[in-house]
Coordinates of C-alpha atoms in Angstrom, one line a residue:
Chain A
X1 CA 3.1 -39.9 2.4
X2 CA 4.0 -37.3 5.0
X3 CA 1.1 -37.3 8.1
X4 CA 0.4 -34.6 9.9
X5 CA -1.7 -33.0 12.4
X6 CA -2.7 -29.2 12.9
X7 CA -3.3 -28.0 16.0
X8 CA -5.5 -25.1 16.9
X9 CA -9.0 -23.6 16.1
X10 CA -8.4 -20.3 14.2
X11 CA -7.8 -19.1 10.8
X12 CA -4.5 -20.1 10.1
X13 CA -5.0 -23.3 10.9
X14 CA -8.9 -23.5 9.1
X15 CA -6.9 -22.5 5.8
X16 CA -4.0 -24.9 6.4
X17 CA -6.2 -28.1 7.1
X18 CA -8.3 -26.9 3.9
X19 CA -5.4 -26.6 1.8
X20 CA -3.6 -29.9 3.3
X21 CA -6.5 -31.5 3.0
X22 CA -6.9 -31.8 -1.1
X23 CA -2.6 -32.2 -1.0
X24 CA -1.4 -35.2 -2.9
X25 CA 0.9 -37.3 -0.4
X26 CA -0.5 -36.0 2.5
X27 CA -2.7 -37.3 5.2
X28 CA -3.7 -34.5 7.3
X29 CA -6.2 -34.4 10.7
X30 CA -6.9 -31.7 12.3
X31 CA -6.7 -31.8 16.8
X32 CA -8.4 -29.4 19.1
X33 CA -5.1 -28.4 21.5
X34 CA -6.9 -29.9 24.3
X35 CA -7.3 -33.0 23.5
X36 CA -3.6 -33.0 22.0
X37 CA -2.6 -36.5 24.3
X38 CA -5.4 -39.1 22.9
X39 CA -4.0 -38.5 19.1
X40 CA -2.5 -40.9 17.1
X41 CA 1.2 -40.0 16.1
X42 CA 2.1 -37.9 12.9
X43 CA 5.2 -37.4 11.0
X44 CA 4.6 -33.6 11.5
X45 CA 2.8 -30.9 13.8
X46 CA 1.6 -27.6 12.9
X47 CA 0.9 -25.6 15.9
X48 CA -1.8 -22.7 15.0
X49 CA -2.4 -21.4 18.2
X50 CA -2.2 -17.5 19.9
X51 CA 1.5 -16.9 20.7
X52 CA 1.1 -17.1 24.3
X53 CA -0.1 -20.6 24.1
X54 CA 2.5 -22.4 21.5
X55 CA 4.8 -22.8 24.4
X56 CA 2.4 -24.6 26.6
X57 CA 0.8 -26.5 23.9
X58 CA 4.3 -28.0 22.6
X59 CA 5.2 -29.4 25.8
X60 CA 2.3 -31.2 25.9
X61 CA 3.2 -33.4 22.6
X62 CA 5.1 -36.3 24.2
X63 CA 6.6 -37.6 20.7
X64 CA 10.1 -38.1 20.2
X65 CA 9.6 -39.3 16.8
X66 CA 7.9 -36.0 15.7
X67 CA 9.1 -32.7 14.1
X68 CA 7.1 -29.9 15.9
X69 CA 6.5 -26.8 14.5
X70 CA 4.9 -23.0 15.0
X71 CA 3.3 -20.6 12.6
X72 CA 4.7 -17.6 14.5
X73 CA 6.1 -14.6 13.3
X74 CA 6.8 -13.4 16.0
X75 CA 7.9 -16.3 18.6
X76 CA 11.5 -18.2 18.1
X77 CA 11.8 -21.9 17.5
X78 CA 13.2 -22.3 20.9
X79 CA 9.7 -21.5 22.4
X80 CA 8.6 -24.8 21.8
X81 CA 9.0 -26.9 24.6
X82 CA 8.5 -30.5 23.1
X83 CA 11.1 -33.1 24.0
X84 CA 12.0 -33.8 20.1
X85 CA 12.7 -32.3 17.1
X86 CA 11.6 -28.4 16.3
X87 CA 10.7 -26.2 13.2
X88 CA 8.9 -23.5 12.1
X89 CA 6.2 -23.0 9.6
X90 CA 5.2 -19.0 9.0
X91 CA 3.3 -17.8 6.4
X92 CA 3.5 -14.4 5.5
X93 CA -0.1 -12.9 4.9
X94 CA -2.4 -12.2 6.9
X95 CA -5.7 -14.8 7.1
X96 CA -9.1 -13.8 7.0
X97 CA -11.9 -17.1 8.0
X98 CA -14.3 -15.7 4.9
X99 CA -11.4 -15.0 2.1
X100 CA -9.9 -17.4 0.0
X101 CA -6.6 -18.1 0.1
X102 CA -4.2 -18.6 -3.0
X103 CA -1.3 -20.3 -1.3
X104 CA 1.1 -20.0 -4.4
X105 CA 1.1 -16.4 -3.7
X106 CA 2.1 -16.5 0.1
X107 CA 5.7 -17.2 1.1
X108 CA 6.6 -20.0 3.4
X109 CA 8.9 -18.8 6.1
X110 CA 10.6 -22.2 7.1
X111 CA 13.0 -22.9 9.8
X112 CA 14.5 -26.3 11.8
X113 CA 17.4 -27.5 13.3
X114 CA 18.8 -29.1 10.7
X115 CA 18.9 -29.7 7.2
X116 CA 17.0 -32.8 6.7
X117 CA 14.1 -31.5 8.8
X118 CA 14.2 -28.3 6.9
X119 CA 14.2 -30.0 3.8
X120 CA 10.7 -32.0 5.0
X121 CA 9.2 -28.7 5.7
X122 CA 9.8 -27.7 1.9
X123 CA 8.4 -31.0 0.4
X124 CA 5.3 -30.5 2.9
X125 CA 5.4 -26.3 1.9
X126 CA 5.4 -27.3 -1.6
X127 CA 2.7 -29.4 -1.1
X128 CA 0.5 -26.7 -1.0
X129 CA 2.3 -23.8 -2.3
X130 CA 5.6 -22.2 -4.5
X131 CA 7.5 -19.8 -2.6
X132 CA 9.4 -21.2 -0.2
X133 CA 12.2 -19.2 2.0
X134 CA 14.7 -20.6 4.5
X135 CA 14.2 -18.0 7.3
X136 CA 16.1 -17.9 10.9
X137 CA 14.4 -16.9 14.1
X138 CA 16.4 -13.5 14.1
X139 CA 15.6 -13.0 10.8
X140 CA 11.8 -14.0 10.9
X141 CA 11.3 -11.0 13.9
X142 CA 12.7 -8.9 11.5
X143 CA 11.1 -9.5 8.7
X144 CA 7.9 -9.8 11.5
X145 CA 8.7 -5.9 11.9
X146 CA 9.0 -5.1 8.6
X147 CA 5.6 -6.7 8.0
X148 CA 3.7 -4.6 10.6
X149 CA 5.1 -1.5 8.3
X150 CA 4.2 -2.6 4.8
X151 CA 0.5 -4.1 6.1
X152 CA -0.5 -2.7 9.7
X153 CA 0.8 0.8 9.2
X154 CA 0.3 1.3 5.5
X155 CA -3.5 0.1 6.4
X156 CA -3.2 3.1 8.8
X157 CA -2.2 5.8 6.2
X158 CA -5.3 4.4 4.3
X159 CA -7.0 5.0 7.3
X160 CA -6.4 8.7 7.3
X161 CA -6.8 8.9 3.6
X162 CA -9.7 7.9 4.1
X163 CA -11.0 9.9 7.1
X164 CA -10.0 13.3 4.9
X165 CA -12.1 12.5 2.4
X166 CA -15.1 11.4 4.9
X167 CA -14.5 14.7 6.7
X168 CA -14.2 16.7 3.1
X169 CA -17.0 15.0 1.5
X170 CA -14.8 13.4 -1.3
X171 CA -15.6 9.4 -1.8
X172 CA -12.8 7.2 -0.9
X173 CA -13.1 5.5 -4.0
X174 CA -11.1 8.2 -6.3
X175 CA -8.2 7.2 -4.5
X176 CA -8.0 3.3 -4.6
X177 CA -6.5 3.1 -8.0
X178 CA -3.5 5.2 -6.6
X179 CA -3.4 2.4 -3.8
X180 CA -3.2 -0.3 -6.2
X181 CA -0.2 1.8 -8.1
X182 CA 1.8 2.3 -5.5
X183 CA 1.5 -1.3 -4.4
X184 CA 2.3 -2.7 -7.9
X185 CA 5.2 0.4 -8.6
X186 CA 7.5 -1.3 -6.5
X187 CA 7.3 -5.0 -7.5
X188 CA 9.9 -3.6 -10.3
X189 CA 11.3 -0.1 -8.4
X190 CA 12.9 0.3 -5.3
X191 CA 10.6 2.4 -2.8
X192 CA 13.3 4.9 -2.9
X193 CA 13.2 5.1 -6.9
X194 CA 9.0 5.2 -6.5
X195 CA 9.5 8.0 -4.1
X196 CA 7.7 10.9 -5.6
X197 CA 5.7 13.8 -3.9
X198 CA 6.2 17.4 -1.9
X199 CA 7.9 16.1 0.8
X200 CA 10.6 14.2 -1.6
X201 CA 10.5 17.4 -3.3
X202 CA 10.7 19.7 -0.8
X203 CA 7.4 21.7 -1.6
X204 CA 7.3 24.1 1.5
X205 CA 4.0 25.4 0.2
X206 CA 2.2 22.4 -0.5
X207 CA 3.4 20.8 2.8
X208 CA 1.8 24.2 4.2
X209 CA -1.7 24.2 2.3
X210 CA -1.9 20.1 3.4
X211 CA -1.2 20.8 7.4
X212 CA -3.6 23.5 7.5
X213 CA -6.7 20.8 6.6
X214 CA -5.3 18.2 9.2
X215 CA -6.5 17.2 12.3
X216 CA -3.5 17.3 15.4
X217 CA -2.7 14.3 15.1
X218 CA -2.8 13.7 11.3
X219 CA -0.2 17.0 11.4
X220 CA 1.7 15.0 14.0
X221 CA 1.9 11.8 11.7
X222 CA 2.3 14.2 8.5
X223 CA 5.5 16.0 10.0
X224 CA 7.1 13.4 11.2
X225 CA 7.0 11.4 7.6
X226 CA 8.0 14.4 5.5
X227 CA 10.8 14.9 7.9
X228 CA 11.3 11.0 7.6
X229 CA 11.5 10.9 3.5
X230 CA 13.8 14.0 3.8
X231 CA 16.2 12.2 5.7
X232 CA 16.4 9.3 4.0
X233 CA 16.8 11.8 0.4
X234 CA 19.8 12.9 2.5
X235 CA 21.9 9.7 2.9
X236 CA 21.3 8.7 -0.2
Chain B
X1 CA -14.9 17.4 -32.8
X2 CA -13.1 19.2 -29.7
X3 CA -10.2 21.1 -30.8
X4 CA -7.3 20.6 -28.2
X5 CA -3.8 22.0 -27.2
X6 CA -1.8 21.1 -24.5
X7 CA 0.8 22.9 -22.6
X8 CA 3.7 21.5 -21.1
X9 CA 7.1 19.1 -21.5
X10 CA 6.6 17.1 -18.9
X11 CA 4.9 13.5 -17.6
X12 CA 1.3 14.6 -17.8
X13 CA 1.6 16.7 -21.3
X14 CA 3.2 13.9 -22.8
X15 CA 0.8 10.9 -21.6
X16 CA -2.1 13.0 -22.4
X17 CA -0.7 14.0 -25.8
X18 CA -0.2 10.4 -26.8
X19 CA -3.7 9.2 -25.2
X20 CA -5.8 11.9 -26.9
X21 CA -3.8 11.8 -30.5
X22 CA -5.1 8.5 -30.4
X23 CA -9.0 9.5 -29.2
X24 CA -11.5 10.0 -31.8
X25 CA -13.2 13.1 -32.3
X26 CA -10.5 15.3 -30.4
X27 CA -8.1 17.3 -32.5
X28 CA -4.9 18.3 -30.1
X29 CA -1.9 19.7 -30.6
X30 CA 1.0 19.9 -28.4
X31 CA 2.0 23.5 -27.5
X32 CA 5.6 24.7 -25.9
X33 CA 4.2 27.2 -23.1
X34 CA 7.6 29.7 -24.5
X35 CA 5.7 29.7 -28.0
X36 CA 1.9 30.3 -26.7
X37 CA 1.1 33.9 -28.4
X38 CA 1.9 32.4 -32.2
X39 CA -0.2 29.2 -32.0
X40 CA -4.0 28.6 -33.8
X41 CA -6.8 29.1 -31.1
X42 CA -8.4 25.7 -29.7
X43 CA -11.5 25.0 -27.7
X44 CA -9.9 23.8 -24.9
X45 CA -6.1 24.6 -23.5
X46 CA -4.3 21.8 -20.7
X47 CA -2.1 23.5 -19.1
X48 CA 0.0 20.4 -17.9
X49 CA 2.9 22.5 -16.4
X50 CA 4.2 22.6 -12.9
X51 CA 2.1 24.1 -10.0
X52 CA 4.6 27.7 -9.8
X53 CA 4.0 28.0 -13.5
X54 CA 0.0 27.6 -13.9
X55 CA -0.3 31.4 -13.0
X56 CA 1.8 32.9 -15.4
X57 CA 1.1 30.8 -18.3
X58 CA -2.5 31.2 -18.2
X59 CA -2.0 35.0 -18.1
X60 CA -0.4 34.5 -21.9
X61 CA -3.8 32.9 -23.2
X62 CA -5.5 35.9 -24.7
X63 CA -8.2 33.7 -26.2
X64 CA -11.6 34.4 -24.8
X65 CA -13.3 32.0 -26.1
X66 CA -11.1 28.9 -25.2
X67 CA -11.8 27.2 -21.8
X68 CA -8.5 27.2 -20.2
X69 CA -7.7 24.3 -17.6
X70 CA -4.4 23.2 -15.6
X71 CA -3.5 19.4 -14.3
X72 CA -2.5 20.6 -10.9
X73 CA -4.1 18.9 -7.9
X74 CA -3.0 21.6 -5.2
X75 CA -3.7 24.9 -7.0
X76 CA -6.5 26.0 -6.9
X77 CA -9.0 27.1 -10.2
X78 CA -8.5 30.7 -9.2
X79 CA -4.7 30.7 -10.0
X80 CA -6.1 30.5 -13.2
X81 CA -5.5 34.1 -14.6
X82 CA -6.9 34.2 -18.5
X83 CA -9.5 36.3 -19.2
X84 CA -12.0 33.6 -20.1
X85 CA -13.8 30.6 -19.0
X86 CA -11.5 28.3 -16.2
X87 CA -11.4 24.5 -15.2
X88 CA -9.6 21.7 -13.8
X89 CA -8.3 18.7 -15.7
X90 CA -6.9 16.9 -12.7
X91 CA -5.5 13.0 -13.0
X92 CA -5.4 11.6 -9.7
X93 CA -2.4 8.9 -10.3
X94 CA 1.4 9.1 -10.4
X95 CA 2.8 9.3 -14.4
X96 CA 6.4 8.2 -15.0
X97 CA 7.6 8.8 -18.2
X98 CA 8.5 5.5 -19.2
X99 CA 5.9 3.5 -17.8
X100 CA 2.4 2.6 -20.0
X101 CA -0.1 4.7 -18.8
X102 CA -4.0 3.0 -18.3
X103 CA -6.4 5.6 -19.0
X104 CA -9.5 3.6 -18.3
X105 CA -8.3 3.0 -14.6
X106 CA -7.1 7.3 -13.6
X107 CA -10.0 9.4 -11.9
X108 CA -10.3 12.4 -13.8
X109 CA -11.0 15.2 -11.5
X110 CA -12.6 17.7 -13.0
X111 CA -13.6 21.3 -12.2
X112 CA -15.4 24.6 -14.1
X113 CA -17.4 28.0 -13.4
X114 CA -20.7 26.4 -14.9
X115 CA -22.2 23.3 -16.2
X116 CA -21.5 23.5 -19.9
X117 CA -18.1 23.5 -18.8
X118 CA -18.3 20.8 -17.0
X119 CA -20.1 18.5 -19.4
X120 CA -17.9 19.5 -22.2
X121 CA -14.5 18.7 -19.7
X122 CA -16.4 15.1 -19.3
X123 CA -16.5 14.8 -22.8
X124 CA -12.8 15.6 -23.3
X125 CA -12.1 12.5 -20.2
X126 CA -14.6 10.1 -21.8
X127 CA -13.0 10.6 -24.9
X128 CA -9.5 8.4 -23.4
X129 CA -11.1 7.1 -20.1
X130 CA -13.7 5.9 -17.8
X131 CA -13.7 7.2 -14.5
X132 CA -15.1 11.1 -14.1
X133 CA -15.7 12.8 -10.9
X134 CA -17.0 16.7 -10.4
X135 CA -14.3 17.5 -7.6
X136 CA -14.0 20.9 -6.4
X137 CA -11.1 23.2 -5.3
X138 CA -11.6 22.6 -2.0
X139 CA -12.1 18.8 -2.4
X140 CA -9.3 18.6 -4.7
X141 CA -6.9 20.1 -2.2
X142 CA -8.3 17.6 0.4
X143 CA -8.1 14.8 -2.0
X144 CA -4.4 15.7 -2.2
X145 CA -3.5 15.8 1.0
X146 CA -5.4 12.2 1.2
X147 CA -3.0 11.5 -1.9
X148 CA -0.4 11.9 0.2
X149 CA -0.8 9.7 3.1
X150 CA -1.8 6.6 0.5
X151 CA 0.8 7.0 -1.7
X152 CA 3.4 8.8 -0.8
X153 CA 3.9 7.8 3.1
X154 CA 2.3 4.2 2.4
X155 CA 5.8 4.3 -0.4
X156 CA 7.5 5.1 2.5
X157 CA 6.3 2.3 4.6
X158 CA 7.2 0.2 2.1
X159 CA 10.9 1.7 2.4
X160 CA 11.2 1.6 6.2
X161 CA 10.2 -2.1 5.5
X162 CA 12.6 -2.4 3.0
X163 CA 15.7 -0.9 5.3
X164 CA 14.5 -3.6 8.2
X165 CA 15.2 -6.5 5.2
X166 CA 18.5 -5.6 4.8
X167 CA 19.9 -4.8 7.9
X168 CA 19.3 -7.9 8.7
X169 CA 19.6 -10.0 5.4
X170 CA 16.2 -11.3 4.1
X171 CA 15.0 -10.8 0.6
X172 CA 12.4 -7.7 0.4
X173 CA 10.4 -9.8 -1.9
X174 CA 9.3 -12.1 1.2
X175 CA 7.0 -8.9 1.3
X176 CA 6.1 -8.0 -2.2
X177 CA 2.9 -10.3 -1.9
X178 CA 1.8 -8.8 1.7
X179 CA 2.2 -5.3 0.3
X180 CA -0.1 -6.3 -2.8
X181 CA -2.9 -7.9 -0.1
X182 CA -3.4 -5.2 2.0
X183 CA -3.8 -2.8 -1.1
X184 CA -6.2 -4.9 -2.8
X185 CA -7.8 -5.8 0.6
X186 CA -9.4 -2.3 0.9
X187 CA -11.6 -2.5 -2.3
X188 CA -14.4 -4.6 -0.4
X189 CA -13.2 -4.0 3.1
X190 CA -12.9 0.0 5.0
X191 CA -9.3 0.6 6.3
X192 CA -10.9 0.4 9.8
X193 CA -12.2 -3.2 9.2
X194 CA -9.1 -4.4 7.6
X195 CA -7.0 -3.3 10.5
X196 CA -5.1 -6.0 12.1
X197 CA -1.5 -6.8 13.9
X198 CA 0.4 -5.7 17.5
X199 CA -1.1 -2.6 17.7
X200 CA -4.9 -2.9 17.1
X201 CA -4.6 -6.2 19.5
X202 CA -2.6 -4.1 21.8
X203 CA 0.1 -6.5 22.4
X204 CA 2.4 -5.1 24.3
X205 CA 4.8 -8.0 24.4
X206 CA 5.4 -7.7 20.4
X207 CA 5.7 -4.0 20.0
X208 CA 8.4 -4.0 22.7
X209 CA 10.5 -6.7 20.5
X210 CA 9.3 -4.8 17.7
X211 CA 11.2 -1.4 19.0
X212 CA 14.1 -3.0 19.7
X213 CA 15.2 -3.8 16.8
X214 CA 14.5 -0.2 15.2
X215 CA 16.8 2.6 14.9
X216 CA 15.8 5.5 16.9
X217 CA 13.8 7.7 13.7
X218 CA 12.0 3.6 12.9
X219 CA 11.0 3.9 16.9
X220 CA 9.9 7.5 16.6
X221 CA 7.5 6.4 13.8
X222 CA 6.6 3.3 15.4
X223 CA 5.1 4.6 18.1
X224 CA 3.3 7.5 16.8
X225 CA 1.1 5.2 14.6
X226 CA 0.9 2.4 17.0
X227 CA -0.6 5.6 18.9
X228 CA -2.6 6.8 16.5
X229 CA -3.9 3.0 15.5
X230 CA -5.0 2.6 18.9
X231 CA -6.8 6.0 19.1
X232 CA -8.7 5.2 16.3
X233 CA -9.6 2.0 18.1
X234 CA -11.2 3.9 20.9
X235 CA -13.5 6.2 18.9
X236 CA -15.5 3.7 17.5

């Protein structure tokens, strides 16, 4: 039986406690970061708080006996300030309070100091969910980059998408099956294999007809890709 | 029964050949656009070839009776140059030639000079799949140039993403389920709603240790839609 306590208030750590909570071996509570010095002692700390605070937050766990860990993509392990041992626990997806989560499908981004500690934060990963990846504070801001490319800024370009058809009185609808194609295309091709289109195929005239129905800024963005995809044809 | 030929070697030809062989009621034959003046009239031509070619092939039609359509979702119905009745037959989704093709899941576009037309075109995309819309030239073109932002740029999102992964050594498929996510994500939520990460929060603090790990053309595009992200922010 593994015990452990989640620390903080928001999604991530609603969905973890949740998930935790109907875990075989487990005996999770769940501790409002304020009142972090009455608690009984766990085995294990989950710290699901904004990334500004998981510095002040560990240095108020006084255990020596606990591993401590983040759910930062973005913050290193050596942010966290407790006195004993230190790990990190990032999932990869992005939480919403009213959505159900399926945790086999999210990876678990795990880190420690050493192997015995990373190997606890599998058995409790596993607990909950199957994909599990040993992950490195250099590589986790990475892959943290990476992330804000395939999600934020793809989310964008469905943005725009969808303000041309609002502005051209098309409904947005006719294009979500080409969303979920692209998506699912490259969980067996590369994106440069998937690569299709007149900017991959250098179609001056097409690339003209489509700039002269933007907006300034949707040129801007629409340049600077083509040029982008070009590029990249190039050092292939 | 709707007699049928279709024109063309490529992707489109042969998915559609293979779909509406299958299709009750229609009656198609496929037609090499070299050989057009020998072949037995039809009701409806396809002309599934690519965009600098719809001109000139229609031309060769002499059939007045036939209503003669192209696949193309940047030209326009007036490049159409038979003497008879025009339309568009226009399948808003990415073909390769190996991969299965679901019918019941592409938007047909379609297009004509009257409402006959029309209702006979719908016919001819009920008769393999499910979803019809009556889309214009104009909104076709617009459509297209949405097409492009949601498909191809979002592909090369997914590719910048990729290049992050392995300059600094983690797996790409840490991402594959994120990708999936935030394409499903936008069937019950708008792009505006589903908007999250550094940029819509505006923290600073991340984008800056976002930048530096990017090579100067990652940075360029970085901070354009971090830009543009946040200008959208401010109009609502």
């Amino acid at each position: 039986m593994i015990s452990l306590g989640i620390i903080g208030q928001g999604n991530v750590a609603h969905h973890l406690y949740k998930a935790f909570n109907k875990a075989k071996n487990i005996d999770v509570i769940k501790i409002n970061s304020r009142k972090l010095t009455y608690i009984t002692e766990v085995d294990i700390y989950i710290i699901a708080v904004s990334d500004d605070a998981i510095t002040t937050v560990s240095s108020k766990i006084n255990s020596k006996k606990a591993l401590v860990t983040h759910t930062s993509g973005s913050v290193s392990l050596n942010s966290l300030k407790n006195n004993g041992r230190k790990g990190v626990f990032y999932l990869l997806q992005s939480f919403s309070k009213n959505q159900e989560v399926n945790f086999d499908e999210i990876p678990f981004c795990l880190e420690a100091e050493n192997k015995k500690d990373l190997k606890l934060l599998e058995s409790l990963a596993e607990s909950i969910g199957e994909k599990v990846y040993y992950i490195n504070s250099d590589q986790r801001k990475s892959l943290h980059a990476a992330a804000v490319f395939v999600n934020n800024f793809t989310n964008h370009m469905y943005k725009i998408g969808s303000d041309i058809c609002k502005e051209h009185q098309v409904p947005f609808e006719v294009l979500q099956p080409l969303i979920k194609e692209t998506a699912l295309k490259i969980s067996n091709l590369s994106p440069e294999k998937a690569q299709t289109g007149p900017a991959k195929r250098n179609d001056l005239q097409t690339i003209k007809n489509h700039l002269e129905l933007l907006t300034k800024e949707q040129q801007e963005i629409y340049k600077l890709i083509t040029k982008s995809i070009q590029n990249n044809g190039k050092e292939l």
